[in-house]
JSON list of C-alpha atoms in Angstrom, two decimals:
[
{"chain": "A", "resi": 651, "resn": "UNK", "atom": "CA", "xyz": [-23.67, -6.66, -4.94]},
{"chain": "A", "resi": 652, "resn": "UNK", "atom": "CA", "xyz": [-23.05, -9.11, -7.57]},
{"chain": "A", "resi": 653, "resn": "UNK", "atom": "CA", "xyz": [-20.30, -9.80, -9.33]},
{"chain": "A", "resi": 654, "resn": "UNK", "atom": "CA", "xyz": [-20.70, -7.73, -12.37]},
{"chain": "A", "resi": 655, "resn": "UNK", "atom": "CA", "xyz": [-21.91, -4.79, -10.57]},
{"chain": "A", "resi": 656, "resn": "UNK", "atom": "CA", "xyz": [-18.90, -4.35, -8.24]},
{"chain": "A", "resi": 657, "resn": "UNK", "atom": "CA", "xyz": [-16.45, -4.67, -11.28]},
{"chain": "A", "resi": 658, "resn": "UNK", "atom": "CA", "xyz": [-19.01, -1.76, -13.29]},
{"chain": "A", "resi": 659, "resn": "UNK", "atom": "CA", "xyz": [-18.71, 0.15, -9.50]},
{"chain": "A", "resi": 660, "resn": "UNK", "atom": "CA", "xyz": [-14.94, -0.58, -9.66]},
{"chain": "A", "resi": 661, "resn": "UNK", "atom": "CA", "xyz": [-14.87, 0.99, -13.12]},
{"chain": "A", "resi": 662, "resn": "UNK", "atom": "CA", "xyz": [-17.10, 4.24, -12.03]},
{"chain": "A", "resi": 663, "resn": "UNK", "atom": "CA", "xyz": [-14.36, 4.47, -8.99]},
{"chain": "A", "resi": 664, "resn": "UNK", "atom": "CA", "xyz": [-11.29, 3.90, -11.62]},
{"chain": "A", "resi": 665, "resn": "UNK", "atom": "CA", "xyz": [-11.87, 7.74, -12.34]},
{"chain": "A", "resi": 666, "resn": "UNK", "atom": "CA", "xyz": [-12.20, 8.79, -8.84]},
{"chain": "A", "resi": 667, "resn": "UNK", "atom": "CA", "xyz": [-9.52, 11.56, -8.23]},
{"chain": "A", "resi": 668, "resn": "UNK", "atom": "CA", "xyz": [-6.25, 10.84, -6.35]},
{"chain": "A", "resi": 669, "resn": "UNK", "atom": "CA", "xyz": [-6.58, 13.88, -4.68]},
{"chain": "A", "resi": 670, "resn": "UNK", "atom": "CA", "xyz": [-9.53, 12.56, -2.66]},
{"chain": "A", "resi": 671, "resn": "UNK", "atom": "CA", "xyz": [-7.49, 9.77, -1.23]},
{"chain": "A", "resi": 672, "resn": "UNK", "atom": "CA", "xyz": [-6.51, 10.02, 2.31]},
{"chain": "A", "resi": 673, "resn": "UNK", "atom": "CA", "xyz": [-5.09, 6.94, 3.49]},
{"chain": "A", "resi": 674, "resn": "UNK", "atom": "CA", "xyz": [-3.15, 4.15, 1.42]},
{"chain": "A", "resi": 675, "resn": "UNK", "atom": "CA", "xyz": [-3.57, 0.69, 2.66]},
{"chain": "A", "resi": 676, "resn": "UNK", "atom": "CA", "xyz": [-1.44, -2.07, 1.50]},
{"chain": "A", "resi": 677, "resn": "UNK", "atom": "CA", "xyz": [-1.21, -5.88, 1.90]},
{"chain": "A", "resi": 678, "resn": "UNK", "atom": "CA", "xyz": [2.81, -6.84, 2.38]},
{"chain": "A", "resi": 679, "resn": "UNK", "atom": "CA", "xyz": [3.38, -10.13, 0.50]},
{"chain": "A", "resi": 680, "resn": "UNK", "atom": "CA", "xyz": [3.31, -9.74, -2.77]},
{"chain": "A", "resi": 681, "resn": "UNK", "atom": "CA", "xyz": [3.26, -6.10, -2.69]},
{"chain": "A", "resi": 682, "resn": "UNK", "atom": "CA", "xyz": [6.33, -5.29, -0.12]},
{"chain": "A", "resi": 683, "resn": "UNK", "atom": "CA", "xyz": [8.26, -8.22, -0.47]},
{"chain": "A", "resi": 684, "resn": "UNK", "atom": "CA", "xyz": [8.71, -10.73, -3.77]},
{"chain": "A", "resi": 685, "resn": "UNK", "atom": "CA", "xyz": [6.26, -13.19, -1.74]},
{"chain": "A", "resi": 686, "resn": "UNK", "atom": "CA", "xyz": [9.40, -15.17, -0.48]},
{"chain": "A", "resi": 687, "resn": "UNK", "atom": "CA", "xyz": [9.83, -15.98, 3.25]},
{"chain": "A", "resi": 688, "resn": "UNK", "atom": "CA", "xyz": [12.91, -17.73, 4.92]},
{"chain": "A", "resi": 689, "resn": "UNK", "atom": "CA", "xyz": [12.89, -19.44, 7.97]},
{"chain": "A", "resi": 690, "resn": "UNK", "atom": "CA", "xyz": [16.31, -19.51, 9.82]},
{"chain": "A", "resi": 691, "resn": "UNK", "atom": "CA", "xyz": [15.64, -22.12, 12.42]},
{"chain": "A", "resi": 692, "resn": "UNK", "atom": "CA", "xyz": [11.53, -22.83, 13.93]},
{"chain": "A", "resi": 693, "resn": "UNK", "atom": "CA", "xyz": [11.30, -19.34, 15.37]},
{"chain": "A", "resi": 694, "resn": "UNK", "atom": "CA", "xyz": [12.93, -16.58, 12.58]},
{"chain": "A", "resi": 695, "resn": "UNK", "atom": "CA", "xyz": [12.60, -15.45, 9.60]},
{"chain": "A", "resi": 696, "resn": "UNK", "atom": "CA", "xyz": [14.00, -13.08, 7.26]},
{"chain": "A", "resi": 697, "resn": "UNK", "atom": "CA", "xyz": [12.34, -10.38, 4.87]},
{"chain": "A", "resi": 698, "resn": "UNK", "atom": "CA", "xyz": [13.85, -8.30, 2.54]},
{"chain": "A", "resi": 699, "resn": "UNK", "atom": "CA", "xyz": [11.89, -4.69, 2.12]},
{"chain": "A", "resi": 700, "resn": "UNK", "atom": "CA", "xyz": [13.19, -2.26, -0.88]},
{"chain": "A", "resi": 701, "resn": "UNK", "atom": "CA", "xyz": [14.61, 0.90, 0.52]},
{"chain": "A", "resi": 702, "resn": "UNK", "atom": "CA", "xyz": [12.76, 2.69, -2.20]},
{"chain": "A", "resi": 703, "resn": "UNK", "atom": "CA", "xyz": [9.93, 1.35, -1.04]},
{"chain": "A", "resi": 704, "resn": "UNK", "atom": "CA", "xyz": [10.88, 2.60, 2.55]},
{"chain": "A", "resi": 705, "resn": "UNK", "atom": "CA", "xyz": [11.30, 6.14, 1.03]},
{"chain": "A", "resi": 706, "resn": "UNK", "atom": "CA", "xyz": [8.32, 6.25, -0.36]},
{"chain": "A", "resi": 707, "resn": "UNK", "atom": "CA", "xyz": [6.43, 5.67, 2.26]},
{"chain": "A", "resi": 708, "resn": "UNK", "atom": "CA", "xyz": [8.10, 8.60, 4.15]},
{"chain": "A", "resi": 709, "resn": "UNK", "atom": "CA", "xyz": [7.20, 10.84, 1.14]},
{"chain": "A", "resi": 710, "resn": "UNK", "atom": "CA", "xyz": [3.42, 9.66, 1.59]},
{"chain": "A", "resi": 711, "resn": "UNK", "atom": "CA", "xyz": [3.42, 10.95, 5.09]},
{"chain": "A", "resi": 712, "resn": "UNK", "atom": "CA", "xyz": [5.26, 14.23, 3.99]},
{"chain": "A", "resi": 713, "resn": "UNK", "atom": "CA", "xyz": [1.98, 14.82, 2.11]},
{"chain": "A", "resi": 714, "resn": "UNK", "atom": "CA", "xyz": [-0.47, 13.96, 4.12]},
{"chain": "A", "resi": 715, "resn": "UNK", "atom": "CA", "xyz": [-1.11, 10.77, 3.37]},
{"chain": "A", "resi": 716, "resn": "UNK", "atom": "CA", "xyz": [-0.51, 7.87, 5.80]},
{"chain": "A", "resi": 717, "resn": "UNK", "atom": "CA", "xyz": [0.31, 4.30, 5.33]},
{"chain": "A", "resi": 718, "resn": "UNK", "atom": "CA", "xyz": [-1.65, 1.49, 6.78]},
{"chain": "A", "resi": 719, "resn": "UNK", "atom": "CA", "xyz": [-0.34, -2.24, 6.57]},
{"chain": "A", "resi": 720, "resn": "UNK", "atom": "CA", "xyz": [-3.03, -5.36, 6.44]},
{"chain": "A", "resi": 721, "resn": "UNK", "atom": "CA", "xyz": [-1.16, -8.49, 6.23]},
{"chain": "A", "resi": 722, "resn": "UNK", "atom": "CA", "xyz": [-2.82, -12.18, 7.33]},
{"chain": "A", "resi": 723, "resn": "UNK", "atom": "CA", "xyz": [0.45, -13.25, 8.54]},
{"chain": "A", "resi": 724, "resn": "UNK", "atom": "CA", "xyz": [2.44, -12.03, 11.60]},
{"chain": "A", "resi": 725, "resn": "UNK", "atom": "CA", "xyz": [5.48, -11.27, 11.32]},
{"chain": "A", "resi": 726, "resn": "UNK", "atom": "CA", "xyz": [8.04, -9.56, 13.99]},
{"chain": "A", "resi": 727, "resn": "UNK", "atom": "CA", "xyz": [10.54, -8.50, 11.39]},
{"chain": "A", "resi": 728, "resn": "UNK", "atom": "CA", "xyz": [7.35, -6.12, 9.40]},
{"chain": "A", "resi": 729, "resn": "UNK", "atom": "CA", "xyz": [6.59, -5.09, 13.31]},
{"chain": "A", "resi": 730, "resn": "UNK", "atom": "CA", "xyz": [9.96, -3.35, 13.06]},
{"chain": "A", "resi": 731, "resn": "UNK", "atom": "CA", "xyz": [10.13, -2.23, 9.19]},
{"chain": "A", "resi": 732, "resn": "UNK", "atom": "CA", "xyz": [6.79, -0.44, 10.36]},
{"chain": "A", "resi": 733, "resn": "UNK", "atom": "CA", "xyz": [7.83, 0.61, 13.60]},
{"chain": "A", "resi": 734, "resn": "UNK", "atom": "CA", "xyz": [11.02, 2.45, 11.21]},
{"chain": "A", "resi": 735, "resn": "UNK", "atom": "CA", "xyz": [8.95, 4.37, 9.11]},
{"chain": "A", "resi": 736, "resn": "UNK", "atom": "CA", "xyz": [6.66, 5.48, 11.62]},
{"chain": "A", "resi": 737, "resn": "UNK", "atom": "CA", "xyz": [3.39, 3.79, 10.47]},
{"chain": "A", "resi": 738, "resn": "UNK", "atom": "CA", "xyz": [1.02, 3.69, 13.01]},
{"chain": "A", "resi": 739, "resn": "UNK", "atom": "CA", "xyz": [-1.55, 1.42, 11.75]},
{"chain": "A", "resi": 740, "resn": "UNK", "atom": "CA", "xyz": [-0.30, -2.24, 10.93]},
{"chain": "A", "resi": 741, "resn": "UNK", "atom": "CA", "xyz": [-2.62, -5.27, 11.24]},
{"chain": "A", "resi": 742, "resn": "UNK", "atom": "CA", "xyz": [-1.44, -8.69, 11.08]},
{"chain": "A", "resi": 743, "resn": "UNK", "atom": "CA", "xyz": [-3.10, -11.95, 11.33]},
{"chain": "A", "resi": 744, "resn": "UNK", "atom": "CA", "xyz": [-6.19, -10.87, 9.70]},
{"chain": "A", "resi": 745, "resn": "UNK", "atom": "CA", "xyz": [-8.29, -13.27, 8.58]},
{"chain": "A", "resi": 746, "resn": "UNK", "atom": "CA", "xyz": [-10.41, -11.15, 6.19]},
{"chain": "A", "resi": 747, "resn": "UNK", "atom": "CA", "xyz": [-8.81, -8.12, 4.67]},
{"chain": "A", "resi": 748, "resn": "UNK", "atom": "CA", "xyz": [-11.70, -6.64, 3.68]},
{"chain": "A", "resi": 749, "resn": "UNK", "atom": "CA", "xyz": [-13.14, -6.63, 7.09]},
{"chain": "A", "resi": 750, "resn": "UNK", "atom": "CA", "xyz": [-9.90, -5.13, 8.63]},
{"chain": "A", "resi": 751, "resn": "UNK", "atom": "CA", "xyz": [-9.93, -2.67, 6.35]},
{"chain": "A", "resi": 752, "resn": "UNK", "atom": "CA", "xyz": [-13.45, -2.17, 7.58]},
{"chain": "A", "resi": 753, "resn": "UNK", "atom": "CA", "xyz": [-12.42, -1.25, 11.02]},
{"chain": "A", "resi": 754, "resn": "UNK", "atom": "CA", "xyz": [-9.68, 0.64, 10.01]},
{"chain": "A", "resi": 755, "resn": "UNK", "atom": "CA", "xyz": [-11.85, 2.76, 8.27]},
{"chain": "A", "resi": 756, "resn": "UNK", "atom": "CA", "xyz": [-14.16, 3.30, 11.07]},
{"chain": "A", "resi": 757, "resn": "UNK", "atom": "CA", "xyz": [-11.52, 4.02, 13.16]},
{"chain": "A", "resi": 758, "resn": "UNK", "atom": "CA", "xyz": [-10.33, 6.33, 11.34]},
{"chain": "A", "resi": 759, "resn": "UNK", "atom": "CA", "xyz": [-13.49, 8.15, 10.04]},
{"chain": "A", "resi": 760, "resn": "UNK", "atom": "CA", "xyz": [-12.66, 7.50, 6.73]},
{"chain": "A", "resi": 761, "resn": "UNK", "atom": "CA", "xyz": [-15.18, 5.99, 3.42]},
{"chain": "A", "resi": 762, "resn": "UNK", "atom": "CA", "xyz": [-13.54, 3.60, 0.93]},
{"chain": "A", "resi": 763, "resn": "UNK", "atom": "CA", "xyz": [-13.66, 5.58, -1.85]},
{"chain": "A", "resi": 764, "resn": "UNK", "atom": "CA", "xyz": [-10.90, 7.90, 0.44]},
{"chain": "A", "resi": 765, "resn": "UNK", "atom": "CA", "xyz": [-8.30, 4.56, 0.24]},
{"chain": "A", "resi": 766, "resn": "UNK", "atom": "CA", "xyz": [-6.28, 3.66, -2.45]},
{"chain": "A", "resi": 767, "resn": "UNK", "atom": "CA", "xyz": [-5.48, -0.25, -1.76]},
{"chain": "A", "resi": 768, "resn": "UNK", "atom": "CA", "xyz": [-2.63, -2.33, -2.74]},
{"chain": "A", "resi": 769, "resn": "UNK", "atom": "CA", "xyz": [-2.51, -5.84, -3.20]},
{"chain": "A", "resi": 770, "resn": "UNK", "atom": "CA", "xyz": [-1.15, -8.84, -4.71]},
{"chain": "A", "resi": 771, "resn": "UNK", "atom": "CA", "xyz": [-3.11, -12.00, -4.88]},
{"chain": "A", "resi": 772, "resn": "UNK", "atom": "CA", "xyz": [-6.94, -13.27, -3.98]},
{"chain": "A", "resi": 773, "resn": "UNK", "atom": "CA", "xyz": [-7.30, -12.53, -0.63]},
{"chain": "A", "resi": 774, "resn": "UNK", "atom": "CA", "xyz": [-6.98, -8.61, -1.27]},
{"chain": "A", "resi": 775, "resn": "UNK", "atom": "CA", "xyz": [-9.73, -9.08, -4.14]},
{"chain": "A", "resi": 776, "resn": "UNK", "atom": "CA", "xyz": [-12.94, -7.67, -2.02]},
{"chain": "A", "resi": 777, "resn": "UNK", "atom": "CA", "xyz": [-11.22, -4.87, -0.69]},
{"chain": "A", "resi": 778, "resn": "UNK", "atom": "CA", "xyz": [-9.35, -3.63, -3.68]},
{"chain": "A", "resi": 779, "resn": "UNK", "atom": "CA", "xyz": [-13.02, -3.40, -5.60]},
{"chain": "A", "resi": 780, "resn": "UNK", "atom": "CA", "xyz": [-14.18, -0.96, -2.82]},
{"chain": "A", "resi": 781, "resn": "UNK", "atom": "CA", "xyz": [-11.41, 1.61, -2.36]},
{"chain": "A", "resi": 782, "resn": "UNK", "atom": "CA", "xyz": [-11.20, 4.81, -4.44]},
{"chain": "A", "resi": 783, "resn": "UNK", "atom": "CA", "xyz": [-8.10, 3.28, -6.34]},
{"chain": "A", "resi": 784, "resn": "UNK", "atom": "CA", "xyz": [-6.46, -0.21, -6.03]},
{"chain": "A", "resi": 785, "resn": "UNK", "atom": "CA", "xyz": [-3.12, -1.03, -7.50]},
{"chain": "A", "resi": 786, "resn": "UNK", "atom": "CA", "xyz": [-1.34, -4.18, -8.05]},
{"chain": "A", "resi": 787, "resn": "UNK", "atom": "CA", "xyz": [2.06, -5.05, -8.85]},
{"chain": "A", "resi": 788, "resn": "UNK", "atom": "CA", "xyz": [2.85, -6.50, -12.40]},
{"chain": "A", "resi": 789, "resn": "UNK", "atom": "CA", "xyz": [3.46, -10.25, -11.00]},
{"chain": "A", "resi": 790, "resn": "UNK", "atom": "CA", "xyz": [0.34, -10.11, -8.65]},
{"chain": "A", "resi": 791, "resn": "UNK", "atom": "CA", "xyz": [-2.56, -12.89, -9.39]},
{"chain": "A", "resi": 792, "resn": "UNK", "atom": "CA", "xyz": [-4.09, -12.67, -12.91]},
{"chain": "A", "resi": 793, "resn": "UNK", "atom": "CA", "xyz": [-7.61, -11.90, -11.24]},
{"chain": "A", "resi": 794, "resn": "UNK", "atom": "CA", "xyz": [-5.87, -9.13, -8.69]},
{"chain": "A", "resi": 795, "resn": "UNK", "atom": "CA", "xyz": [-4.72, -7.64, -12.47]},
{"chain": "A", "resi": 796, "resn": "UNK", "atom": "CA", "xyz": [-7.86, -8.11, -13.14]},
{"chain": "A", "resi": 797, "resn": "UNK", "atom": "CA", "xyz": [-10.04, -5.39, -10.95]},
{"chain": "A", "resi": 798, "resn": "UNK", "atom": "CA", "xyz": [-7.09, -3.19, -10.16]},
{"chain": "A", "resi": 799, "resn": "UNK", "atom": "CA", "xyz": [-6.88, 0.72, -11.30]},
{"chain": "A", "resi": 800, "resn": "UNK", "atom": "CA", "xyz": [-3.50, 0.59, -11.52]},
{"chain": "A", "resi": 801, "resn": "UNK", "atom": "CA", "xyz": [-1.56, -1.62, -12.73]},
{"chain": "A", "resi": 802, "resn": "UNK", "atom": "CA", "xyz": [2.02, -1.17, -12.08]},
{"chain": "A", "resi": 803, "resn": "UNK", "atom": "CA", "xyz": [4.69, -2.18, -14.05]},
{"chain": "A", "resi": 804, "resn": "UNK", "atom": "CA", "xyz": [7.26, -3.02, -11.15]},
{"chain": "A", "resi": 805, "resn": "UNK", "atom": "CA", "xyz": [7.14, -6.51, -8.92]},
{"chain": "A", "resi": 806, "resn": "UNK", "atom": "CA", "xyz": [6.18, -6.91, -5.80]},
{"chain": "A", "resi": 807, "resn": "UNK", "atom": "CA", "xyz": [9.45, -6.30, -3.71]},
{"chain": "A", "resi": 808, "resn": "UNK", "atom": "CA", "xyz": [11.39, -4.73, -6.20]},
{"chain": "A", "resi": 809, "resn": "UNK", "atom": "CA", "xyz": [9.81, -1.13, -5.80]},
{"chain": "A", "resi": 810, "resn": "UNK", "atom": "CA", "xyz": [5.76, -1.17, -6.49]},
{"chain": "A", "resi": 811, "resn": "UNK", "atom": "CA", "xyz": [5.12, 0.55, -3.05]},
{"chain": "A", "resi": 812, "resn": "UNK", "atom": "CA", "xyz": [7.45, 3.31, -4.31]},
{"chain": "A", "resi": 813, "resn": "UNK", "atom": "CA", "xyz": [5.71, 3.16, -8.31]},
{"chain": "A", "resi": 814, "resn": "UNK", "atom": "CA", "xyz": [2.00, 3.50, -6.54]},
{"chain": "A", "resi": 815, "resn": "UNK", "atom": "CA", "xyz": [2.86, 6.32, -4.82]},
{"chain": "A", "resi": 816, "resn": "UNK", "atom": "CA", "xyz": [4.82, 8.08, -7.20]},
{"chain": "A", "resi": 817, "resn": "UNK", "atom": "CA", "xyz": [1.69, 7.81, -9.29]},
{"chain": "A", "resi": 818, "resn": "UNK", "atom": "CA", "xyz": [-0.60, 9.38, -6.34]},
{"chain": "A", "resi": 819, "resn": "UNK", "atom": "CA", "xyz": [1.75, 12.19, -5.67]},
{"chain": "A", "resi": 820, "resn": "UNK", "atom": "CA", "xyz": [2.25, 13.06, -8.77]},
{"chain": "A", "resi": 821, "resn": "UNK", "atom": "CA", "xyz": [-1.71, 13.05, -9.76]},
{"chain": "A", "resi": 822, "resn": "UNK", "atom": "CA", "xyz": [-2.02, 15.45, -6.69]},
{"chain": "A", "resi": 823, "resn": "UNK", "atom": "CA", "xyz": [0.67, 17.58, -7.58]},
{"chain": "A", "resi": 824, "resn": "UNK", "atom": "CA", "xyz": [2.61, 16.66, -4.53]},
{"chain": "A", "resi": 825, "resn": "UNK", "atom": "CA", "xyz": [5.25, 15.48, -6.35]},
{"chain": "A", "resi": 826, "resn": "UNK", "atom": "CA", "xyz": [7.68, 18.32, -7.39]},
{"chain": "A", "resi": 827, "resn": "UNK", "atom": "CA", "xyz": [7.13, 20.43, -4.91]},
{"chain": "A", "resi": 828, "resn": "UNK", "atom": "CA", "xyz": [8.90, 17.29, -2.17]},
{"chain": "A", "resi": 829, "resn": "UNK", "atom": "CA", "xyz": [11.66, 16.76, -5.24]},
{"chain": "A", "resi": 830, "resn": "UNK", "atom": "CA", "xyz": [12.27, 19.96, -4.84]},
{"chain": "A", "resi": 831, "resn": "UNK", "atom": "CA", "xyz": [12.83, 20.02, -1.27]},
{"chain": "A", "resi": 832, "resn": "UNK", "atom": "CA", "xyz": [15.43, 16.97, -1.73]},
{"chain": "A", "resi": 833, "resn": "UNK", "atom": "CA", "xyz": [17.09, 18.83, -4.03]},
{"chain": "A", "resi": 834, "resn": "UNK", "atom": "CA", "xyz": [17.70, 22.02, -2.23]},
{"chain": "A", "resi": 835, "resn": "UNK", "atom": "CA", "xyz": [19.84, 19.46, 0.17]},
{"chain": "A", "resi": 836, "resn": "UNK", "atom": "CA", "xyz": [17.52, 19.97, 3.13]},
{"chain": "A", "resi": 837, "resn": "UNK", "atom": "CA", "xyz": [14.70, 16.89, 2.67]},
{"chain": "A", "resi": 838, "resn": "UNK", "atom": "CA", "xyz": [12.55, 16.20, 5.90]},
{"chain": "A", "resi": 839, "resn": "UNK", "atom": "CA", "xyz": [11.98, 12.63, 4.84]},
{"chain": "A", "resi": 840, "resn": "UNK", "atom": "CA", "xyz": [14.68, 11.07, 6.79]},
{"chain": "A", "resi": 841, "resn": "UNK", "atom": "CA", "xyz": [15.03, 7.41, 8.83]},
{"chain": "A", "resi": 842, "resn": "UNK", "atom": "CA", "xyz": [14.01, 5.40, 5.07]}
]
C-alpha cells in the first residue's frame, strides 16, 4: 500500500467501533514512561510507571480486554511491572513492531482491525496505521500525532495508558458499570 492509501485506510478504520477491539497493544517508552531511562551503575536502571496507569490496565482485563506490551528495548524492571499486573504477553527487543505485532496476532487469532495500538514515536508508525484504533500521547512524535485516532491529551508517563482506556471503556459502555463496582467498596481490580 502506498502512502496515501494507508493514511485514507487509517481514516476508514478511525470509525471502526471500540467495541470490536479485543486486545490493546502498547509500545512502553513514550507511552508508559516520559521516555527517560536512568542507569544506576553498567547493569541497572530505573523506570518510573504511573499507578494510574497500573490501574488501568487492571480495569482492561476486568472487561475483557487484555494488555499486550511491544517494546524494542529489554528491560528487567518492565519484566516485573508486567509480571504485577498480570500481563501475559510482553515482547521486548523487537526489532520491528509491526512484525511483532504480527505474531502476536497470529498467536492469538486475532485481525488488526481487533487492536487498538499505542505508541509514541516512529518506530510504532506501521503498526499504529493497521490496528482498529491507535492512540498517542500528546508529546509523542509530530508524525505518530499524525496517523493516530486518538489523540490524547495526557504525556507519556504521566497517565495516557489510563486516558486510552478510559476512552475504550467508556465507548463500550464498560465504564460505569466497573465505577460502580469500586464504589460499592468491593472492586476486583486489586494488585495496581
Amino acid at each position: 500500500m502506498t502512502g496515501e492509501a494507508l493514511r485514507r485506510d487509517t481514516m476508514r478504520r478511525a470509525m471502526g467501533k471500540a467495541s470490536d477491539i479485543r486486545l490493546i497493544v502498547s509500545d512502553v517508552d513514550g507511552v508508559w514512561t516520559d521516555c527517560r531511562i536512568i542507569y544506576v551503575g553498567d547493569d541497572r536502571e530505573i523506570k518510573e510507571f504511573n499507578v494510574r496507569d497500573g490501574l488501568a490496565v487492571k480495569l482492561a482485563q476486568k472487561a475483557g480486554v487484555p494488555v499486550a506490551l511491544i517494546t524494542s528495548r529489554h528491560s528487567a524492571a518492565l519484566e516485573r511491572r508486567a509480571r504485577e499486573l498480570g500481563i501475559k504477553e510482553l515482547r521486548q527487543s523487537a526489532a520491528s513492531k509491526l512484525d511483532e505485532t504480527e505474531k502476536l496476532l497470529q498467536k492469538l487469532g486475532l485481525k488488526f482491525d481487533q487492536v487498538l495500538y499505542a505508541g509514541d514515536d516512529l518506530p510504532d508508525i506501521a503498526p499504529m496505521m493497521r490496528a482498529g484504533i491507535s492512540a498517542a500521547p500528546s508529546d509523542a512524535a509530530a508524525e505518530v500525532l499524525g496517523v493516530a485516532t486518538w489523540k490524547l491529551t495526557a504525556q507519556g508517563g504521566r497517565g495516557a495508558f489510563r486516558e486510552l482506556v478510559e476512552r475504550l471503556l467508556r465507548e463500550r459502555g464498560d465504564w460505569e458499570p466497573i465505577v460502580q463496582e469500586l464504589i460499592s467498596g468491593k472492586p476486583e481490580a486489586q494488585s495496581i
